[in-house]
């Protein structure tokens, strides 16, 4: 995938980091379609997600995201992220395959889950349904599906947000063998969701949104 144009202000802050990250991530070639990174956020999450995604290289394993956001806004948000990031970002559609170099954002008003496809990889279902943990899309709905279908090949990240959506799902992910990251209190706009997850033992490590990309890449590089 050709590098997307990144604004000058971003280049100065991430240029050296990206060079080191790309070298580490090259070890994942041929393996990354079996890895799924799941991210959940709410209040303050639009900026936190952008901070994480814009530092990731083109060959990052497939990412699925739930950001609490009403119907009609998720498509515009995905398009904004796509312009900022080297990976492709799009609003998910039912049946989209999860693949490296791409992030799928759950559509507002639908529940997005990860399911296995016929080729041994993964795709998403985006369907109507009841609210889960008070939300649609729900981080818990996504995380529970990742725990069930991806297990130890998954990475879960819970970012700033009000309430506790995602806490139980992240715990299920960790118990299934996934590596889990929670945003720390200092950098969170609202330390609700990460705090709830951390308090029940769902978080492997806490970090700021600026530190999460490096932690993620270090973990992925260590999988070889």
PDB file of C-alpha atoms in Angstrom:
ATOM      1  CA  UNK A   1       0.000   0.000   0.000  1.00  0.00           C
ATOM      2  CA  UNK A   2       1.378   3.404  -0.925  1.00  0.00           C
ATOM      3  CA  UNK A   3       2.015   5.813   1.953  1.00  0.00           C
ATOM      4  CA  UNK A   4      -0.792   8.284   2.399  1.00  0.00           C
ATOM      5  CA  UNK A   5       0.010  11.963   2.580  1.00  0.00           C
ATOM      6  CA  UNK A   6       0.573  12.974   6.197  1.00  0.00           C
ATOM      7  CA  UNK A   7       0.399  16.579   7.286  1.00  0.00           C
ATOM      8  CA  UNK A   8       3.725  18.339   7.972  1.00  0.00           C
ATOM      9  CA  UNK A   9       2.902  18.812  11.646  1.00  0.00           C
ATOM     10  CA  UNK A  10       2.494  15.042  12.034  1.00  0.00           C
ATOM     11  CA  UNK A  11       5.691  14.151  10.156  1.00  0.00           C
ATOM     12  CA  UNK A  12       7.917  15.981  12.631  1.00  0.00           C
ATOM     13  CA  UNK A  13       6.539  14.028  15.589  1.00  0.00           C
ATOM     14  CA  UNK A  14       6.332  10.499  14.197  1.00  0.00           C
ATOM     15  CA  UNK A  15       9.027  10.219  11.509  1.00  0.00           C
ATOM     16  CA  UNK A  16      11.748   8.573  13.596  1.00  0.00           C
ATOM     17  CA  UNK A  17       9.259   6.409  15.476  1.00  0.00           C
ATOM     18  CA  UNK A  18       7.773   5.115  12.224  1.00  0.00           C
ATOM     19  CA  UNK A  19      11.185   4.054  10.896  1.00  0.00           C
ATOM     20  CA  UNK A  20      11.860   1.906  13.950  1.00  0.00           C
ATOM     21  CA  UNK A  21       8.311   0.550  14.008  1.00  0.00           C
ATOM     22  CA  UNK A  22       8.425  -0.535  10.351  1.00  0.00           C
ATOM     23  CA  UNK A  23      11.595  -2.560  10.967  1.00  0.00           C
ATOM     24  CA  UNK A  24       9.983  -4.417  13.867  1.00  0.00           C
ATOM     25  CA  UNK A  25       6.702  -4.967  12.062  1.00  0.00           C
ATOM     26  CA  UNK A  26       8.383  -6.519   9.012  1.00  0.00           C
ATOM     27  CA  UNK A  27       8.700  -9.718  11.050  1.00  0.00           C
ATOM     28  CA  UNK A  28       4.919 -10.129  10.925  1.00  0.00           C
ATOM     29  CA  UNK A  29       4.642 -10.475   7.155  1.00  0.00           C
ATOM     30  CA  UNK A  30       2.528 -13.517   6.316  1.00  0.00           C
ATOM     31  CA  UNK A  31       1.192 -13.873   9.864  1.00  0.00           C
ATOM     32  CA  UNK A  32      -0.777 -10.701  10.437  1.00  0.00           C
ATOM     33  CA  UNK A  33      -4.081 -11.857   8.935  1.00  0.00           C
ATOM     34  CA  UNK A  34      -4.455 -14.251  11.871  1.00  0.00           C
ATOM     35  CA  UNK A  35      -4.098 -11.419  14.408  1.00  0.00           C
ATOM     36  CA  UNK A  36      -6.931  -9.050  15.325  1.00  0.00           C
ATOM     37  CA  UNK A  37      -6.548  -5.803  17.265  1.00  0.00           C
ATOM     38  CA  UNK A  38      -9.785  -4.662  18.931  1.00  0.00           C
ATOM     39  CA  UNK A  39     -10.185  -1.116  20.251  1.00  0.00           C
ATOM     40  CA  UNK A  40     -13.038   0.347  22.302  1.00  0.00           C
ATOM     41  CA  UNK A  41     -13.624   3.938  23.398  1.00  0.00           C
ATOM     42  CA  UNK A  42     -16.244   6.513  24.308  1.00  0.00           C
ATOM     43  CA  UNK A  43     -15.914  10.077  25.658  1.00  0.00           C
ATOM     44  CA  UNK A  44     -12.613  11.519  24.420  1.00  0.00           C
ATOM     45  CA  UNK A  45     -12.045   8.473  22.259  1.00  0.00           C
ATOM     46  CA  UNK A  46     -12.135  10.188  18.876  1.00  0.00           C
ATOM     47  CA  UNK A  47      -8.828  11.940  19.590  1.00  0.00           C
ATOM     48  CA  UNK A  48      -7.309   8.997  21.467  1.00  0.00           C
ATOM     49  CA  UNK A  49      -8.052   6.570  18.630  1.00  0.00           C
ATOM     50  CA  UNK A  50      -6.535   8.988  16.123  1.00  0.00           C
ATOM     51  CA  UNK A  51      -3.410   9.308  18.266  1.00  0.00           C
ATOM     52  CA  UNK A  52      -2.967   5.532  18.284  1.00  0.00           C
ATOM     53  CA  UNK A  53      -3.795   4.812  14.656  1.00  0.00           C
ATOM     54  CA  UNK A  54      -1.739   7.560  13.018  1.00  0.00           C
ATOM     55  CA  UNK A  55       1.484   6.091  14.440  1.00  0.00           C
ATOM     56  CA  UNK A  56       0.917   2.600  13.044  1.00  0.00           C
ATOM     57  CA  UNK A  57       2.598   1.397   9.827  1.00  0.00           C
ATOM     58  CA  UNK A  58       0.877   0.044   6.731  1.00  0.00           C
ATOM     59  CA  UNK A  59       1.380  -3.627   7.612  1.00  0.00           C
ATOM     60  CA  UNK A  60      -0.279  -3.457  11.034  1.00  0.00           C
ATOM     61  CA  UNK A  61      -2.618  -6.439  11.616  1.00  0.00           C
ATOM     62  CA  UNK A  62      -6.305  -5.813  11.062  1.00  0.00           C
ATOM     63  CA  UNK A  63      -8.049  -3.529  13.529  1.00  0.00           C
ATOM     64  CA  UNK A  64     -11.701  -3.399  14.600  1.00  0.00           C
ATOM     65  CA  UNK A  65     -12.997  -0.399  16.518  1.00  0.00           C
ATOM     66  CA  UNK A  66     -16.066   0.563  18.514  1.00  0.00           C
ATOM     67  CA  UNK A  67     -16.351   4.260  19.315  1.00  0.00           C
ATOM     68  CA  UNK A  68     -19.617   5.262  20.953  1.00  0.00           C
ATOM     69  CA  UNK A  69     -21.100   7.472  18.276  1.00  0.00           C
ATOM     70  CA  UNK A  70     -24.607   7.834  16.799  1.00  0.00           C
ATOM     71  CA  UNK A  71     -25.678   6.663  13.378  1.00  0.00           C
ATOM     72  CA  UNK A  72     -24.593   9.019  10.626  1.00  0.00           C
ATOM     73  CA  UNK A  73     -21.407  10.192  12.344  1.00  0.00           C
ATOM     74  CA  UNK A  74     -19.244   7.078  12.154  1.00  0.00           C
ATOM     75  CA  UNK A  75     -18.778   7.273   8.394  1.00  0.00           C
ATOM     76  CA  UNK A  76     -17.503  10.859   8.599  1.00  0.00           C
ATOM     77  CA  UNK A  77     -15.217   9.947  11.489  1.00  0.00           C
ATOM     78  CA  UNK A  78     -13.787   6.980   9.576  1.00  0.00           C
ATOM     79  CA  UNK A  79     -13.119   9.213   6.583  1.00  0.00           C
ATOM     80  CA  UNK A  80     -11.292  11.716   8.804  1.00  0.00           C
ATOM     81  CA  UNK A  81      -9.137   8.959  10.290  1.00  0.00           C
ATOM     82  CA  UNK A  82      -8.378   7.608   6.840  1.00  0.00           C
ATOM     83  CA  UNK A  83      -6.841  10.943   5.871  1.00  0.00           C
ATOM     84  CA  UNK A  84      -4.654  11.006   8.981  1.00  0.00           C
ATOM     85  CA  UNK A  85      -3.358   7.436   8.930  1.00  0.00           C
ATOM     86  CA  UNK A  86      -1.076   5.281   6.837  1.00  0.00           C
ATOM     87  CA  UNK A  87      -3.426   2.363   7.269  1.00  0.00           C
ATOM     88  CA  UNK A  88      -6.808   2.419   5.542  1.00  0.00           C
ATOM     89  CA  UNK A  89      -9.749   3.276   7.793  1.00  0.00           C
ATOM     90  CA  UNK A  90     -13.374   2.734   6.781  1.00  0.00           C
ATOM     91  CA  UNK A  91     -16.806   2.370   8.309  1.00  0.00           C
ATOM     92  CA  UNK A  92     -17.406  -1.364   8.490  1.00  0.00           C
ATOM     93  CA  UNK A  93     -19.972  -3.104   6.325  1.00  0.00           C
ATOM     94  CA  UNK A  94     -21.511  -6.477   7.087  1.00  0.00           C
ATOM     95  CA  UNK A  95     -19.185  -9.202   5.808  1.00  0.00           C
ATOM     96  CA  UNK A  96     -16.034  -7.060   5.521  1.00  0.00           C
ATOM     97  CA  UNK A  97     -12.911  -9.170   5.885  1.00  0.00           C
ATOM     98  CA  UNK A  98     -10.447  -8.150   8.562  1.00  0.00           C
ATOM     99  CA  UNK A  99      -7.064  -7.714   6.920  1.00  0.00           C
ATOM    100  CA  UNK A 100      -3.711  -6.176   7.671  1.00  0.00           C
ATOM    101  CA  UNK A 101      -3.302  -2.513   6.863  1.00  0.00           C
ATOM    102  CA  UNK A 102      -6.947  -1.704   7.530  1.00  0.00           C
ATOM    103  CA  UNK A 103      -9.129  -0.587  10.438  1.00  0.00           C
ATOM    104  CA  UNK A 104     -12.889  -1.160  10.461  1.00  0.00           C
ATOM    105  CA  UNK A 105     -15.034   1.225  12.515  1.00  0.00           C
ATOM    106  CA  UNK A 106     -18.367  -0.083  13.818  1.00  0.00           C
ATOM    107  CA  UNK A 107     -21.322   1.734  12.225  1.00  0.00           C
ATOM    108  CA  UNK A 108     -23.445   3.806  14.587  1.00  0.00           C
ATOM    109  CA  UNK A 109     -26.681   2.039  15.493  1.00  0.00           C
ATOM    110  CA  UNK A 110     -25.420  -1.503  14.746  1.00  0.00           C
ATOM    111  CA  UNK A 111     -23.653  -4.155  16.790  1.00  0.00           C
ATOM    112  CA  UNK A 112     -20.343  -5.213  15.269  1.00  0.00           C
ATOM    113  CA  UNK A 113     -18.849  -8.604  16.061  1.00  0.00           C
ATOM    114  CA  UNK A 114     -15.876 -10.585  14.782  1.00  0.00           C
ATOM    115  CA  UNK A 115     -16.610 -13.986  13.257  1.00  0.00           C
ATOM    116  CA  UNK A 116     -14.487 -16.613  11.547  1.00  0.00           C
ATOM    117  CA  UNK A 117     -14.572 -16.824   7.763  1.00  0.00           C
ATOM    118  CA  UNK A 118     -14.192 -19.874   5.535  1.00  0.00           C
ATOM    119  CA  UNK A 119     -10.515 -19.234   4.818  1.00  0.00           C
ATOM    120  CA  UNK A 120      -9.384 -19.363   8.427  1.00  0.00           C
ATOM    121  CA  UNK A 121      -9.331 -15.585   8.789  1.00  0.00           C
ATOM    122  CA  UNK A 122     -11.905 -13.236  10.215  1.00  0.00           C
ATOM    123  CA  UNK A 123     -14.652 -10.898   9.096  1.00  0.00           C
ATOM    124  CA  UNK A 124     -17.203  -8.675  10.796  1.00  0.00           C
ATOM    125  CA  UNK A 125     -20.937  -8.914  11.211  1.00  0.00           C
ATOM    126  CA  UNK A 126     -22.750  -5.584  11.524  1.00  0.00           C
ATOM    127  CA  UNK A 127     -26.356  -6.197  12.480  1.00  0.00           C
ATOM    128  CA  UNK A 128     -29.321  -4.682  14.237  1.00  0.00           C
ATOM    129  CA  UNK A 129     -29.842  -5.792  17.794  1.00  0.00           C
ATOM    130  CA  UNK A 130     -30.525  -4.782  21.347  1.00  0.00           C
ATOM    131  CA  UNK A 131     -28.213  -2.459  23.221  1.00  0.00           C
ATOM    132  CA  UNK A 132     -25.494  -4.255  25.150  1.00  0.00           C
ATOM    133  CA  UNK A 133     -24.007  -2.606  28.238  1.00  0.00           C
ATOM    134  CA  UNK A 134     -26.233   0.330  27.327  1.00  0.00           C
ATOM    135  CA  UNK A 135     -24.768   0.916  23.883  1.00  0.00           C
ATOM    136  CA  UNK A 136     -25.129   0.139  20.202  1.00  0.00           C
ATOM    137  CA  UNK A 137     -22.443  -0.306  19.017  1.00  0.00           C
ATOM    138  CA  UNK A 138     -21.108  -1.845  22.199  1.00  0.00           C
ATOM    139  CA  UNK A 139     -17.475  -2.434  23.094  1.00  0.00           C
ATOM    140  CA  UNK A 140     -18.505  -5.475  25.138  1.00  0.00           C
ATOM    141  CA  UNK A 141     -20.275  -7.001  22.127  1.00  0.00           C
ATOM    142  CA  UNK A 142     -17.111  -6.610  20.061  1.00  0.00           C
ATOM    143  CA  UNK A 143     -14.703  -7.796  22.759  1.00  0.00           C
ATOM    144  CA  UNK A 144     -16.754 -10.872  23.684  1.00  0.00           C
ATOM    145  CA  UNK A 145     -16.817 -11.943  20.028  1.00  0.00           C
ATOM    146  CA  UNK A 146     -13.065 -11.437  19.718  1.00  0.00           C
ATOM    147  CA  UNK A 147     -12.449 -13.492  22.855  1.00  0.00           C
ATOM    148  CA  UNK A 148     -14.604 -16.310  21.535  1.00  0.00           C
ATOM    149  CA  UNK A 149     -13.374 -16.405  17.944  1.00  0.00           C
ATOM    150  CA  UNK A 150      -9.802 -15.060  18.002  1.00  0.00           C
ATOM    151  CA  UNK A 151      -8.609 -15.918  21.502  1.00  0.00           C
ATOM    152  CA  UNK A 152      -4.872 -15.688  22.127  1.00  0.00           C
ATOM    153  CA  UNK A 153      -4.235 -14.180  18.686  1.00  0.00           C
ATOM    154  CA  UNK A 154      -6.056 -11.007  19.683  1.00  0.00           C
ATOM    155  CA  UNK A 155      -5.025  -7.740  21.291  1.00  0.00           C
ATOM    156  CA  UNK A 156      -7.562  -5.647  23.180  1.00  0.00           C
ATOM    157  CA  UNK A 157      -7.255  -1.918  23.846  1.00  0.00           C
ATOM    158  CA  UNK A 158      -9.697   0.047  25.983  1.00  0.00           C
ATOM    159  CA  UNK A 159      -9.470   3.819  25.839  1.00  0.00           C
ATOM    160  CA  UNK A 160     -11.027   6.809  27.552  1.00  0.00           C
ATOM    161  CA  UNK A 161     -14.772   6.739  28.125  1.00  0.00           C
ATOM    162  CA  UNK A 162     -17.600   7.090  30.619  1.00  0.00           C
ATOM    163  CA  UNK A 163     -19.126   4.002  32.203  1.00  0.00           C
ATOM    164  CA  UNK A 164     -17.894   0.415  32.037  1.00  0.00           C
ATOM    165  CA  UNK A 165     -18.724  -0.806  28.534  1.00  0.00           C
ATOM    166  CA  UNK A 166     -15.885  -3.078  27.428  1.00  0.00           C
ATOM    167  CA  UNK A 167     -14.588  -3.995  30.884  1.00  0.00           C
ATOM    168  CA  UNK A 168     -16.185  -7.454  31.023  1.00  0.00           C
ATOM    169  CA  UNK A 169     -15.382  -8.138  27.395  1.00  0.00           C
ATOM    170  CA  UNK A 170     -11.736  -7.185  27.883  1.00  0.00           C
ATOM    171  CA  UNK A 171     -11.528  -9.497  30.881  1.00  0.00           C
ATOM    172  CA  UNK A 172     -12.905 -12.304  28.730  1.00  0.00           C
ATOM    173  CA  UNK A 173     -10.262 -11.493  26.115  1.00  0.00           C
ATOM    174  CA  UNK A 174      -7.470 -11.604  28.673  1.00  0.00           C
ATOM    175  CA  UNK A 175      -8.710 -14.906  30.070  1.00  0.00           C
ATOM    176  CA  UNK A 176      -8.717 -16.309  26.535  1.00  0.00           C
ATOM    177  CA  UNK A 177      -5.022 -15.449  26.204  1.00  0.00           C
ATOM    178  CA  UNK A 178      -5.168 -12.020  24.550  1.00  0.00           C
ATOM    179  CA  UNK A 179      -2.777  -9.207  25.381  1.00  0.00           C
ATOM    180  CA  UNK A 180      -4.702  -6.235  26.769  1.00  0.00           C
ATOM    181  CA  UNK A 181      -3.936  -2.539  27.147  1.00  0.00           C
ATOM    182  CA  UNK A 182      -5.839   0.118  29.083  1.00  0.00           C
ATOM    183  CA  UNK A 183      -5.398   3.856  28.765  1.00  0.00           C
ATOM    184  CA  UNK A 184      -4.009   5.352  31.961  1.00  0.00           C
ATOM    185  CA  UNK A 185      -5.828   7.815  34.200  1.00  0.00           C
ATOM    186  CA  UNK A 186      -3.552  10.774  33.502  1.00  0.00           C
ATOM    187  CA  UNK A 187      -4.123  10.785  29.743  1.00  0.00           C
ATOM    188  CA  UNK A 188      -7.821   9.807  29.762  1.00  0.00           C
ATOM    189  CA  UNK A 189     -10.477  12.468  29.257  1.00  0.00           C
ATOM    190  CA  UNK A 190     -12.754  10.255  31.352  1.00  0.00           C
ATOM    191  CA  UNK A 191     -11.099   7.417  33.263  1.00  0.00           C
ATOM    192  CA  UNK A 192     -14.272   5.363  33.446  1.00  0.00           C
ATOM    193  CA  UNK A 193     -14.053   2.470  31.022  1.00  0.00           C
ATOM    194  CA  UNK A 194     -10.300   1.878  31.498  1.00  0.00           C
ATOM    195  CA  UNK A 195     -10.666   2.132  35.279  1.00  0.00           C
ATOM    196  CA  UNK A 196     -13.518  -0.396  35.318  1.00  0.00           C
ATOM    197  CA  UNK A 197     -11.473  -2.792  33.190  1.00  0.00           C
ATOM    198  CA  UNK A 198      -8.357  -2.378  35.306  1.00  0.00           C
ATOM    199  CA  UNK A 199     -10.263  -2.828  38.570  1.00  0.00           C
ATOM    200  CA  UNK A 200     -11.426  -6.318  37.580  1.00  0.00           C
ATOM    201  CA  UNK A 201      -8.056  -7.491  36.286  1.00  0.00           C
ATOM    202  CA  UNK A 202      -8.793  -7.136  32.582  1.00  0.00           C
ATOM    203  CA  UNK A 203      -5.785  -4.940  31.776  1.00  0.00           C
ATOM    204  CA  UNK A 204      -2.291  -6.351  31.225  1.00  0.00           C
ATOM    205  CA  UNK A 205      -0.650  -2.929  31.043  1.00  0.00           C
ATOM    206  CA  UNK A 206      -1.752   0.701  31.368  1.00  0.00           C
ATOM    207  CA  UNK A 207      -0.300   3.479  29.216  1.00  0.00           C
ATOM    208  CA  UNK A 208      -1.091   6.822  27.636  1.00  0.00           C
ATOM    209  CA  UNK A 209      -2.521   6.948  24.129  1.00  0.00           C
ATOM    210  CA  UNK A 210       0.854   8.286  22.952  1.00  0.00           C
ATOM    211  CA  UNK A 211       2.664   5.234  24.364  1.00  0.00           C
ATOM    212  CA  UNK A 212       0.210   2.589  23.201  1.00  0.00           C
ATOM    213  CA  UNK A 213       1.495   2.303  19.581  1.00  0.00           C
ATOM    214  CA  UNK A 214       5.030   1.494  20.778  1.00  0.00           C
ATOM    215  CA  UNK A 215       3.743  -1.039  23.310  1.00  0.00           C
ATOM    216  CA  UNK A 216       1.556  -2.622  20.644  1.00  0.00           C
ATOM    217  CA  UNK A 217       4.391  -2.922  18.134  1.00  0.00           C
ATOM    218  CA  UNK A 218       6.821  -4.291  20.738  1.00  0.00           C
ATOM    219  CA  UNK A 219       4.275  -6.979  21.645  1.00  0.00           C
ATOM    220  CA  UNK A 220       3.662  -7.864  17.999  1.00  0.00           C
ATOM    221  CA  UNK A 221       7.363  -8.039  17.196  1.00  0.00           C
ATOM    222  CA  UNK A 222       7.852 -10.402  20.113  1.00  0.00           C
ATOM    223  CA  UNK A 223       5.362 -12.882  18.618  1.00  0.00           C
ATOM    224  CA  UNK A 224       7.782 -14.045  15.920  1.00  0.00           C
TER     225      UNK A 224
END
